[in-house]
Amino acid sequence: PDGRRVTWLASNCPLKLINYEALTRDAELASDPRVFFDAVVLDEAQTVKNPNTKAAQAARATTSAYRVALTGTPVENHVGDLWALGQFLNPGLLGTQTEFRRDFFVPIQRHGDAAAAERLKARVGPFLLRRVKTDPAVLADLPPKIETTEHCTLTKEQASLYAAVTAELADALGDAEGIRRKGLVLGALSKLKQVCNHPAQFLGDRSGIPNRSGKLTRLTELVDELLEAGDNALIFTQ
């Protein structure tokens, strides 16, 4: 009515499927008390693990009869991630953020307090449905896991870039201390991963692809073998 752009809320469809970006963009509309949902379901709910992000705030501001969070990693970094999910699902169940930090985060994360961990488990247990790989119903769906390691030789270009990054790091670490030193090491590790993937990723210059990366060459060979065998594949890189 006031001329604002109404996107996913405009339709009368009973099921609305949106991403976190849209939820954040239209947070004011989504939080309008006149907009009521029977249920709000968050997939990849670890996205709201930081309670101070706009996405987390927008999710908590929605009005609904039921809330569900689906995630394979409810705790990614530390036990504090669980508070953000709990605050979305059942506000107040885990206390305020200050109370959670005092009663659970510090004892468990810093001191390994088993009693505090059991108290937290008892608090959230009634609201969790958990499936693990050892469950019979899951094992029936999964083929045996086979792991093999493929060693890939760096090309001359990759080796040269790798040496340059390590030499640059050695020089920079000479007078670096504390957090700056850690930052330099982490930054160098990221660069070295890019070099090992492909020089073009490290250089960022949109240069040619073929015959410049031992890793990519071996991956291409593996994919060719998969295609020849008529197999399907899902490829991850890190």
Coordinates of N, CA and C in Angstrom, one line a residue:
P1 N 0.8 -1.2 0.0 CA 0.0 0.0 0.0 C 0.8 1.3 0.0
D2 N 2.0 1.2 0.6 CA 2.8 2.4 0.7 C 3.8 2.5 -0.5
G3 N 3.7 1.7 -1.5 CA 4.5 1.8 -2.7 C 5.8 1.0 -2.6
R4 N 6.1 0.4 -1.4 CA 7.4 -0.4 -1.4 C 7.3 -1.6 -2.2
R5 N 8.5 -2.1 -2.7 CA 8.5 -3.2 -3.6 C 8.2 -4.5 -2.7
V6 N 7.2 -5.2 -3.0 CA 6.9 -6.4 -2.3 C 7.2 -7.6 -3.2
T7 N 8.1 -8.4 -2.8 CA 8.6 -9.5 -3.7 C 7.9 -10.8 -3.4
W8 N 8.6 -11.6 -2.6 CA 8.1 -13.0 -2.3 C 6.9 -13.0 -1.4
L9 N 6.6 -11.8 -0.7 CA 5.4 -11.8 0.1 C 4.2 -11.5 -0.7
A10 N 4.3 -11.1 -1.9 CA 3.2 -10.6 -2.7 C 2.2 -11.7 -3.1
S11 N 2.8 -12.9 -3.4 CA 1.9 -14.0 -3.9 C 1.1 -14.6 -2.8
N12 N 0.0 -15.2 -3.3 CA -0.9 -15.9 -2.3 C -0.6 -17.4 -2.2
C13 N 0.6 -17.8 -2.8 CA 1.0 -19.2 -2.8 C 1.2 -19.6 -1.3
P14 N 0.7 -20.8 -0.9 CA 0.8 -21.2 0.5 C 2.2 -21.5 0.9
L15 N 3.1 -21.8 -0.1 CA 4.5 -22.1 0.2 C 5.4 -21.1 -0.4
K16 N 6.2 -20.4 0.4 CA 7.1 -19.4 -0.1 C 8.6 -19.9 0.2
L17 N 9.3 -20.0 -0.9 CA 10.7 -20.5 -0.8 C 11.6 -19.3 -1.2
I18 N 12.4 -18.9 -0.2 CA 13.3 -17.7 -0.5 C 14.7 -18.0 0.1
N19 N 15.6 -17.2 -0.3 CA 17.0 -17.3 0.2 C 17.2 -16.3 1.3
Y20 N 18.3 -16.4 2.0 CA 18.6 -15.5 3.1 C 18.8 -14.0 2.7
E21 N 19.3 -13.9 1.4 CA 19.5 -12.5 0.9 C 18.1 -11.8 0.8
A22 N 17.1 -12.5 0.2 CA 15.8 -11.9 0.1 C 15.1 -11.7 1.4
L23 N 15.3 -12.6 2.4 CA 14.8 -12.4 3.7 C 15.4 -11.1 4.4
T24 N 16.7 -11.0 4.2 CA 17.4 -9.8 4.8 C 16.9 -8.5 4.1
R25 N 16.8 -8.6 2.8 CA 16.4 -7.4 2.0 C 15.0 -6.9 2.4
D26 N 14.1 -7.9 2.6 CA 12.7 -7.6 2.9 C 12.4 -7.8 4.4
A27 N 13.4 -7.6 5.2 CA 13.2 -7.9 6.7 C 12.1 -7.1 7.3
E28 N 11.9 -5.9 6.9 CA 10.9 -5.0 7.5 C 9.5 -5.6 7.2
L29 N 9.3 -6.1 5.9 CA 8.0 -6.6 5.6 C 7.8 -8.0 6.2
A30 N 8.9 -8.8 6.3 CA 8.7 -10.1 6.9 C 8.4 -10.1 8.4
S31 N 8.9 -9.0 9.0 CA 8.7 -8.9 10.5 C 7.4 -8.1 10.8
D32 N 6.6 -7.7 9.8 CA 5.4 -7.0 10.0 C 4.4 -8.0 10.8
P33 N 3.9 -7.6 11.9 CA 3.0 -8.6 12.7 C 1.8 -9.0 11.9
R34 N 1.4 -8.3 10.9 CA 0.3 -8.7 10.1 C 0.6 -9.8 9.1
V35 N 1.9 -10.1 9.0 CA 2.4 -11.2 8.1 C 2.6 -12.4 9.0
F36 N 1.7 -13.4 9.0 CA 1.8 -14.5 9.9 C 2.1 -15.8 9.0
F37 N 3.0 -16.6 9.4 CA 3.3 -17.8 8.8 C 2.9 -19.0 9.7
D38 N 2.3 -20.0 9.1 CA 2.1 -21.2 9.9 C 3.4 -21.8 10.4
A39 N 4.4 -21.8 9.5 CA 5.7 -22.3 9.9 C 6.8 -21.6 9.2
V40 N 7.9 -21.4 9.8 CA 9.1 -20.9 9.2 C 10.2 -21.9 9.3
V41 N 10.7 -22.4 8.2 CA 11.8 -23.4 8.2 C 13.0 -22.9 7.6
L42 N 14.1 -23.0 8.4 CA 15.4 -22.5 7.9 C 16.2 -23.7 7.4
D43 N 16.6 -23.8 6.2 CA 17.5 -24.8 5.7 C 18.9 -24.2 5.8
E44 N 19.9 -25.1 5.9 CA 21.3 -24.6 6.1 C 21.3 -23.5 7.3
A45 N 20.7 -23.9 8.4 CA 20.4 -22.9 9.5 C 21.7 -22.4 10.1
Q46 N 22.8 -23.1 9.8 CA 24.1 -22.5 10.4 C 24.4 -21.1 9.8
T47 N 23.7 -20.7 8.8 CA 23.8 -19.4 8.2 C 23.5 -18.3 9.2
V48 N 22.7 -18.6 10.2 CA 22.3 -17.6 11.2 C 23.1 -17.9 12.5
K49 N 24.2 -18.6 12.5 CA 25.0 -18.9 13.7 C 25.5 -17.6 14.4
N50 N 25.6 -16.5 13.7 CA 26.0 -15.3 14.3 C 24.7 -14.5 14.6
P51 N 24.3 -14.4 15.8 CA 23.0 -13.7 16.1 C 22.9 -12.3 15.8
N52 N 24.0 -11.6 15.5 CA 24.0 -10.2 15.2 C 24.0 -9.9 13.7
T53 N 24.0 -10.9 12.9 CA 23.9 -10.6 11.4 C 22.4 -10.2 11.1
K54 N 22.3 -9.5 10.0 CA 21.0 -9.1 9.5 C 20.1 -10.3 9.2
A55 N 20.7 -11.3 8.6 CA 19.9 -12.5 8.3 C 19.3 -13.2 9.6
A56 N 20.1 -13.3 10.6 CA 19.7 -13.9 11.9 C 18.6 -13.0 12.5
Q57 N 18.8 -11.7 12.5 CA 17.8 -10.8 13.1 C 16.5 -10.9 12.3
A58 N 16.6 -11.0 11.0 CA 15.3 -11.1 10.1 C 14.6 -12.4 10.4
A59 N 15.3 -13.5 10.5 CA 14.7 -14.8 10.8 C 14.0 -14.7 12.2
R60 N 14.6 -14.2 13.2 CA 14.0 -14.1 14.5 C 12.8 -13.2 14.5
A61 N 12.7 -12.2 13.6 CA 11.7 -11.3 13.7 C 10.4 -11.8 13.0
T62 N 10.5 -12.9 12.3 CA 9.3 -13.4 11.6 C 8.3 -13.9 12.7
T63 N 7.0 -13.9 12.3 CA 5.9 -14.4 13.2 C 5.3 -15.6 12.7
S64 N 5.4 -16.7 13.5 CA 4.9 -18.0 13.0 C 4.4 -18.9 14.2
A65 N 3.6 -19.9 13.8 CA 3.2 -20.8 14.8 C 4.3 -21.8 15.2
Y66 N 5.1 -22.2 14.2 CA 6.1 -23.2 14.4 C 7.4 -22.7 13.7
R67 N 8.5 -23.2 14.3 CA 9.8 -22.9 13.7 C 10.6 -24.2 13.6
V68 N 11.3 -24.3 12.5 CA 12.2 -25.5 12.4 C 13.5 -25.1 11.8
A69 N 14.6 -25.6 12.2 CA 15.9 -25.3 11.7 C 16.6 -26.7 11.2
L70 N 17.0 -26.7 10.0 CA 17.7 -27.9 9.4 C 19.1 -27.6 9.2
T71 N 20.0 -28.4 9.7 CA 21.4 -28.1 9.5 C 22.2 -29.4 9.8
G72 N 23.3 -29.5 9.0 CA 24.2 -30.6 9.2 C 25.3 -30.2 10.2
T73 N 25.4 -28.9 10.5 CA 26.5 -28.4 11.3 C 26.0 -27.4 12.3
P74 N 25.2 -27.9 13.3 CA 24.7 -26.9 14.3 C 25.7 -26.1 15.1
V75 N 26.9 -26.7 15.2 CA 28.0 -26.0 15.8 C 29.2 -26.1 14.9
E76 N 29.5 -25.0 14.2 CA 30.6 -24.9 13.3 C 31.9 -24.5 13.9
N77 N 31.9 -23.4 14.7 CA 33.1 -22.8 15.3 C 33.2 -23.1 16.7
H78 N 32.2 -22.9 17.5 CA 32.2 -23.1 18.9 C 30.8 -23.3 19.4
V79 N 30.6 -23.6 20.7 CA 29.3 -23.9 21.3 C 28.4 -22.7 21.2
G80 N 29.0 -21.5 21.1 CA 28.2 -20.3 21.0 C 27.3 -20.3 19.8
D81 N 27.6 -21.0 18.8 CA 26.7 -21.1 17.6 C 25.3 -21.6 17.9
L82 N 25.3 -22.5 19.0 CA 24.0 -23.1 19.3 C 23.1 -22.1 19.9
W83 N 23.6 -21.0 20.5 CA 22.7 -20.1 21.1 C 21.8 -19.3 20.1
A84 N 22.5 -19.0 19.0 CA 21.8 -18.3 17.9 C 20.7 -19.1 17.3
L85 N 20.9 -20.4 17.1 CA 19.9 -21.3 16.6 C 18.7 -21.5 17.7
G86 N 19.1 -21.6 18.9 CA 18.1 -21.7 20.0 C 17.3 -20.5 20.1
Q87 N 17.9 -19.3 19.9 CA 17.1 -18.1 20.0 C 16.1 -17.9 18.9
F88 N 16.4 -18.5 17.7 CA 15.4 -18.5 16.6 C 14.3 -19.5 16.9
L89 N 14.7 -20.7 17.3 CA 13.7 -21.8 17.5 C 12.8 -21.6 18.7
N90 N 13.4 -21.2 19.8 CA 12.7 -21.1 21.1 C 13.3 -20.0 21.9
P91 N 12.9 -18.8 21.6 CA 13.5 -17.6 22.3 C 13.5 -17.8 23.8
G92 N 14.6 -17.6 24.5 CA 14.7 -17.7 25.9 C 15.0 -19.0 26.5
L93 N 15.0 -20.1 25.7 CA 15.2 -21.4 26.1 C 16.7 -21.5 26.7
L94 N 17.6 -20.9 26.1 CA 19.0 -20.9 26.5 C 19.4 -19.7 27.3
G95 N 18.4 -18.9 27.7 CA 18.7 -17.7 28.5 C 19.1 -16.6 27.5
T96 N 19.6 -15.5 28.1 CA 20.1 -14.4 27.3 C 21.5 -14.8 26.9
Q97 N 22.0 -14.0 25.9 CA 23.4 -14.3 25.4 C 24.4 -14.2 26.6
T98 N 24.2 -13.3 27.5 CA 25.2 -13.2 28.6 C 25.0 -14.4 29.5
E99 N 23.8 -14.8 29.8 CA 23.6 -16.0 30.7 C 24.2 -17.2 30.0
F100 N 24.0 -17.4 28.7 CA 24.5 -18.5 28.0 C 26.0 -18.6 28.0
R101 N 26.6 -17.4 27.9 CA 28.1 -17.4 27.9 C 28.6 -17.8 29.3
R102 N 27.9 -17.3 30.3 CA 28.3 -17.6 31.7 C 28.1 -19.1 32.1
D103 N 26.9 -19.6 31.7 CA 26.5 -20.9 32.2 C 27.1 -22.1 31.3
F104 N 27.3 -21.8 30.0 CA 27.6 -22.8 29.1 C 28.9 -22.6 28.3
F105 N 28.9 -21.4 27.6 CA 30.0 -21.2 26.7 C 31.4 -21.2 27.4
V106 N 31.6 -20.4 28.4 CA 32.9 -20.4 29.1 C 33.2 -21.7 29.8
P107 N 32.3 -22.3 30.5 CA 32.6 -23.6 31.1 C 33.0 -24.7 30.1
I108 N 32.2 -24.8 29.0 CA 32.4 -25.9 28.0 C 33.6 -25.5 27.1
Q109 N 33.5 -24.4 26.5 CA 34.5 -24.0 25.5 C 35.9 -23.8 26.0
R110 N 36.0 -23.2 27.2 CA 37.3 -22.8 27.7 C 37.8 -23.9 28.7
H111 N 36.9 -24.5 29.5 CA 37.4 -25.4 30.5 C 37.0 -26.8 30.4
G112 N 36.3 -27.1 29.3 CA 35.9 -28.5 29.0 C 35.1 -29.1 30.1
D113 N 34.2 -28.3 30.7 CA 33.3 -28.8 31.8 C 32.3 -29.8 31.3
A114 N 32.5 -31.0 31.7 CA 31.5 -32.1 31.2 C 30.2 -31.9 31.8
A115 N 30.1 -31.4 33.1 CA 28.8 -31.3 33.7 C 28.0 -30.2 33.0
A116 N 28.7 -29.1 32.6 CA 28.0 -28.0 31.9 C 27.5 -28.5 30.5
A117 N 28.3 -29.4 29.9 CA 27.9 -29.9 28.6 C 26.7 -30.8 28.8
E118 N 26.6 -31.6 29.8 CA 25.4 -32.4 30.1 C 24.2 -31.6 30.4
R119 N 24.4 -30.5 31.1 CA 23.2 -29.6 31.3 C 22.7 -29.0 30.0
L120 N 23.6 -28.6 29.2 CA 23.2 -28.0 27.9 C 22.5 -29.1 27.0
K121 N 23.0 -30.3 27.1 CA 22.4 -31.4 26.3 C 21.0 -31.7 26.8
A122 N 20.8 -31.6 28.1 CA 19.5 -31.9 28.7 C 18.5 -30.8 28.3
R123 N 19.0 -29.5 28.2 CA 18.2 -28.4 27.9 C 17.7 -28.4 26.4
V124 N 18.6 -28.8 25.5 CA 18.2 -28.7 24.1 C 17.7 -30.1 23.6
G125 N 18.0 -31.2 24.3 CA 17.7 -32.5 23.8 C 16.2 -32.7 23.4
P126 N 15.3 -32.2 24.1 CA 13.9 -32.5 23.8 C 13.4 -31.8 22.5
F127 N 14.2 -30.9 22.0 CA 13.9 -30.1 20.8 C 14.7 -30.6 19.5
L128 N 15.5 -31.6 19.7 CA 16.4 -32.0 18.6 C 16.0 -33.3 18.0
L129 N 16.0 -33.4 16.7 CA 15.8 -34.7 16.0 C 17.2 -34.9 15.2
R130 N 17.9 -35.9 15.6 CA 19.3 -36.0 15.0 C 19.4 -37.4 14.3
R131 N 20.0 -37.3 13.1 CA 20.2 -38.5 12.4 C 21.7 -38.6 12.2
V132 N 22.3 -39.8 12.5 CA 23.7 -40.0 12.3 C 24.0 -41.1 11.3
K133 N 25.2 -41.2 10.8 CA 25.5 -42.1 9.7 C 25.4 -43.6 10.2
T134 N 25.5 -43.8 11.5 CA 25.4 -45.1 12.0 C 23.9 -45.6 12.1
D135 N 23.0 -44.8 11.9 CA 21.6 -45.2 11.9 C 21.3 -46.2 10.8
P136 N 20.6 -47.3 11.1 CA 20.4 -48.3 10.0 C 19.7 -47.7 8.8
A137 N 18.8 -46.8 9.0 CA 18.1 -46.3 7.8 C 19.0 -45.4 7.0
V138 N 20.0 -44.9 7.6 CA 20.9 -44.0 6.8 C 21.9 -44.9 6.1
L139 N 22.4 -45.9 6.8 CA 23.4 -46.8 6.2 C 22.9 -47.5 4.9
A140 N 21.6 -47.8 4.9 CA 21.0 -48.5 3.8 C 21.0 -47.6 2.5
D141 N 21.1 -46.3 2.7 CA 21.1 -45.4 1.6 C 22.5 -45.0 1.1
L142 N 23.5 -45.3 1.9 CA 24.9 -44.9 1.6 C 25.7 -46.1 1.1
P143 N 26.4 -45.9 0.0 CA 27.4 -46.9 -0.4 C 28.6 -46.9 0.4
P144 N 29.4 -47.9 0.4 CA 30.7 -47.9 1.2 C 31.6 -46.7 0.8
K145 N 32.2 -46.1 1.7 CA 33.0 -44.9 1.5 C 34.4 -45.4 1.2
I146 N 35.0 -45.0 0.0 CA 36.3 -45.3 -0.4 C 37.1 -44.1 -0.5
E147 N 38.2 -44.0 0.1 CA 39.1 -42.8 0.0 C 40.4 -43.2 -0.6
T148 N 40.9 -42.5 -1.6 CA 42.2 -42.6 -2.2 C 42.8 -41.3 -2.3
T149 N 44.1 -41.2 -2.2 CA 44.9 -40.0 -2.3 C 45.6 -39.9 -3.6
E150 N 45.4 -38.9 -4.3 CA 46.1 -38.7 -5.6 C 47.2 -37.6 -5.4
H151 N 48.4 -37.9 -5.7 CA 49.5 -36.9 -5.6 C 49.7 -36.3 -6.9
C152 N 49.7 -35.0 -7.0 CA 49.8 -34.2 -8.2 C 51.1 -33.4 -8.2
T153 N 51.9 -33.5 -9.2 CA 53.1 -32.7 -9.3 C 52.8 -31.3 -9.8
L154 N 53.4 -30.3 -9.2 CA 53.3 -28.9 -9.6 C 54.0 -28.7 -10.9
T155 N 53.4 -27.9 -11.8 CA 54.0 -27.5 -13.0 C 55.2 -26.5 -12.6
K156 N 56.0 -26.3 -13.6 CA 57.1 -25.3 -13.3 C 56.6 -24.0 -12.9
E157 N 55.5 -23.5 -13.6 CA 54.9 -22.2 -13.2 C 54.4 -22.3 -11.8
Q158 N 53.7 -23.3 -11.4 CA 53.2 -23.4 -10.1 C 54.3 -23.5 -9.0
A159 N 55.4 -24.2 -9.3 CA 56.5 -24.3 -8.4 C 57.2 -22.9 -8.2
S160 N 57.3 -22.2 -9.3 CA 57.9 -20.8 -9.2 C 57.0 -19.9 -8.4
L161 N 55.7 -19.9 -8.6 CA 54.8 -19.1 -7.8 C 54.8 -19.5 -6.3
Y162 N 54.9 -20.8 -6.1 CA 54.9 -21.3 -4.7 C 56.1 -20.8 -4.0
A163 N 57.3 -20.9 -4.7 CA 58.5 -20.4 -4.1 C 58.5 -18.9 -3.8
A164 N 57.9 -18.2 -4.7 CA 57.8 -16.8 -4.5 C 56.9 -16.4 -3.3
V165 N 55.8 -17.1 -3.1 CA 54.9 -16.8 -2.0 C 55.6 -17.1 -0.7
T166 N 56.3 -18.3 -0.6 CA 57.0 -18.6 0.6 C 58.2 -17.7 0.9
A167 N 58.9 -17.2 -0.1 CA 60.0 -16.3 0.1 C 59.4 -14.9 0.6
E168 N 58.3 -14.5 0.0 CA 57.7 -13.3 0.4 C 57.2 -13.3 1.9
L169 N 56.7 -14.5 2.3 CA 56.3 -14.7 3.6 C 57.5 -14.7 4.6
A170 N 58.5 -15.3 4.2 CA 59.7 -15.3 5.1 C 60.2 -13.9 5.3
D171 N 60.3 -13.1 4.3 CA 60.7 -11.7 4.5 C 59.8 -10.9 5.4
A172 N 58.5 -11.1 5.2 CA 57.5 -10.4 5.9 C 57.5 -10.7 7.4
L173 N 57.8 -12.0 7.7 CA 57.8 -12.5 9.1 C 58.9 -12.0 9.9
G174 N 59.9 -11.4 9.3 CA 61.1 -11.0 10.0 C 60.8 -10.1 11.2
D175 N 60.0 -9.1 11.0 CA 59.7 -8.1 12.1 C 58.2 -8.1 12.5
A176 N 57.5 -9.2 12.1 CA 56.1 -9.3 12.5 C 55.9 -10.0 13.8
E177 N 54.9 -9.6 14.6 CA 54.7 -10.2 15.8 C 53.2 -10.3 16.0
G178 N 52.8 -11.2 17.0 CA 51.4 -11.3 17.4 C 50.4 -11.5 16.3
I179 N 49.3 -10.8 16.4 CA 48.2 -11.0 15.4 C 48.6 -10.8 14.0
R180 N 49.5 -9.8 13.8 CA 49.9 -9.5 12.4 C 50.7 -10.7 11.8
R181 N 51.5 -11.4 12.7 CA 52.2 -12.6 12.2 C 51.3 -13.7 11.8
K182 N 50.3 -13.9 12.7 CA 49.3 -14.9 12.3 C 48.5 -14.6 11.0
G183 N 48.2 -13.3 10.9 CA 47.5 -12.9 9.6 C 48.3 -13.1 8.4
L184 N 49.6 -12.9 8.5 CA 50.5 -13.1 7.3 C 50.6 -14.6 7.0
V185 N 50.6 -15.5 8.0 CA 50.7 -16.9 7.7 C 49.4 -17.4 7.1
L186 N 48.3 -17.0 7.6 CA 47.0 -17.4 7.1 C 46.8 -16.9 5.7
G187 N 47.2 -15.7 5.4 CA 47.1 -15.1 4.1 C 48.0 -15.9 3.1
A188 N 49.2 -16.3 3.5 CA 50.1 -17.1 2.7 C 49.5 -18.4 2.4
L189 N 48.9 -19.1 3.4 CA 48.3 -20.4 3.2 C 47.2 -20.3 2.1
S190 N 46.4 -19.2 2.1 CA 45.3 -19.1 1.1 C 45.9 -18.9 -0.3
K191 N 47.0 -18.1 -0.4 CA 47.7 -18.0 -1.7 C 48.3 -19.3 -2.2
L192 N 48.9 -20.1 -1.2 CA 49.5 -21.3 -1.7 C 48.4 -22.3 -2.2
K193 N 47.2 -22.3 -1.5 CA 46.1 -23.1 -2.0 C 45.7 -22.7 -3.4
Q194 N 45.7 -21.4 -3.7 CA 45.3 -21.0 -5.0 C 46.3 -21.4 -6.0
V195 N 47.6 -21.3 -5.7 CA 48.7 -21.7 -6.6 C 48.5 -23.2 -6.9
C196 N 48.2 -24.0 -5.9 CA 48.1 -25.4 -6.1 C 46.9 -25.8 -7.0
N197 N 45.8 -25.0 -6.8 CA 44.7 -25.2 -7.7 C 45.0 -24.8 -9.1
H198 N 45.4 -23.6 -9.3 CA 45.7 -23.2 -10.7 C 46.4 -21.8 -10.6
P199 N 47.4 -21.5 -11.4 CA 48.0 -20.2 -11.4 C 47.1 -19.1 -11.7
A200 N 46.1 -19.4 -12.6 CA 45.1 -18.3 -13.0 C 44.3 -17.9 -11.8
Q201 N 44.0 -18.8 -10.9 CA 43.2 -18.4 -9.7 C 44.1 -17.5 -8.8
F202 N 45.3 -17.8 -8.6 CA 46.2 -17.0 -7.8 C 46.5 -15.6 -8.5
L203 N 46.7 -15.6 -9.8 CA 47.1 -14.4 -10.5 C 45.8 -13.5 -10.7
G204 N 44.7 -14.1 -10.8 CA 43.4 -13.4 -11.1 C 43.5 -12.6 -12.4
D205 N 44.2 -13.1 -13.4 CA 44.3 -12.3 -14.6 C 43.6 -12.9 -15.8
R206 N 42.7 -13.8 -15.6 CA 41.9 -14.4 -16.7 C 42.7 -15.0 -17.8
S207 N 43.9 -15.5 -17.4 CA 44.8 -16.1 -18.3 C 44.4 -17.5 -18.7
G208 N 45.1 -18.1 -19.6 CA 44.7 -19.5 -20.1 C 44.7 -20.5 -19.1
I209 N 43.9 -21.6 -19.3 CA 43.7 -22.7 -18.4 C 44.6 -23.9 -18.6
P210 N 44.6 -24.4 -19.9 CA 45.2 -25.8 -20.1 C 46.7 -25.9 -19.8
N211 N 47.1 -27.0 -19.2 CA 48.5 -27.4 -19.1 C 49.3 -26.5 -18.1
R212 N 48.6 -26.0 -17.1 CA 49.3 -25.1 -16.2 C 49.2 -25.6 -14.7
S213 N 48.4 -26.6 -14.5 CA 48.2 -27.1 -13.2 C 48.2 -28.6 -13.1
G214 N 49.1 -29.2 -12.3 CA 49.1 -30.6 -12.1 C 47.8 -31.1 -11.5
K215 N 47.2 -30.4 -10.6 CA 46.0 -30.8 -9.9 C 44.8 -30.8 -10.9
L216 N 44.7 -29.8 -11.7 CA 43.6 -29.7 -12.7 C 43.8 -30.8 -13.8
T217 N 45.0 -31.0 -14.2 CA 45.2 -32.1 -15.2 C 44.8 -33.4 -14.7
R218 N 45.2 -33.7 -13.4 CA 44.8 -35.0 -12.9 C 43.3 -35.1 -12.7
L219 N 42.6 -34.0 -12.2 CA 41.2 -34.0 -12.1 C 40.5 -34.3 -13.4
T220 N 41.0 -33.6 -14.5 CA 40.4 -33.8 -15.8 C 40.5 -35.3 -16.2
E221 N 41.7 -35.9 -15.9 CA 41.8 -37.4 -16.2 C 40.8 -38.2 -15.5
L222 N 40.6 -37.9 -14.2 CA 39.6 -38.6 -13.4 C 38.2 -38.5 -13.9
V223 N 37.9 -37.2 -14.3 CA 36.5 -37.0 -14.8 C 36.3 -37.7 -16.1
D224 N 37.3 -37.7 -17.0 CA 37.2 -38.5 -18.2 C 37.0 -39.9 -18.0
E225 N 37.6 -40.5 -17.0 CA 37.4 -41.9 -16.6 C 36.0 -42.1 -16.1
L226 N 35.5 -41.2 -15.3 CA 34.1 -41.3 -14.8 C 33.1 -41.3 -16.0
L227 N 33.3 -40.3 -16.9 CA 32.4 -40.2 -18.0 C 32.4 -41.4 -18.9
E228 N 33.6 -42.0 -19.1 CA 33.7 -43.1 -19.9 C 33.0 -44.3 -19.3
A229 N 33.0 -44.4 -18.0 CA 32.4 -45.5 -17.3 C 30.9 -45.2 -17.1
G230 N 30.4 -44.0 -17.5 CA 29.0 -43.7 -17.3 C 28.6 -43.4 -15.9
D231 N 29.5 -43.0 -15.1 CA 29.3 -42.7 -13.7 C 28.9 -41.2 -13.5
N232 N 28.2 -40.9 -12.4 CA 27.9 -39.6 -12.0 C 28.9 -39.1 -10.9
A233 N 29.1 -37.8 -10.8 CA 30.1 -37.3 -9.8 C 29.7 -36.0 -9.3
L234 N 30.0 -35.7 -8.1 CA 29.9 -34.4 -7.4 C 31.2 -34.0 -7.0
I235 N 31.8 -32.9 -7.5 CA 33.2 -32.6 -7.2 C 33.2 -31.4 -6.3
F236 N 34.0 -31.5 -5.2 CA 34.2 -30.4 -4.2 C 35.7 -30.0 -4.3
T237 N 36.0 -28.7 -4.1 CA 37.3 -28.3 -4.0 C 37.5 -27.4 -2.8
Q238 N 38.7 -27.4 -2.3 CA 38.9 -26.5 -1.1 C 40.4 -26.0 -1.2

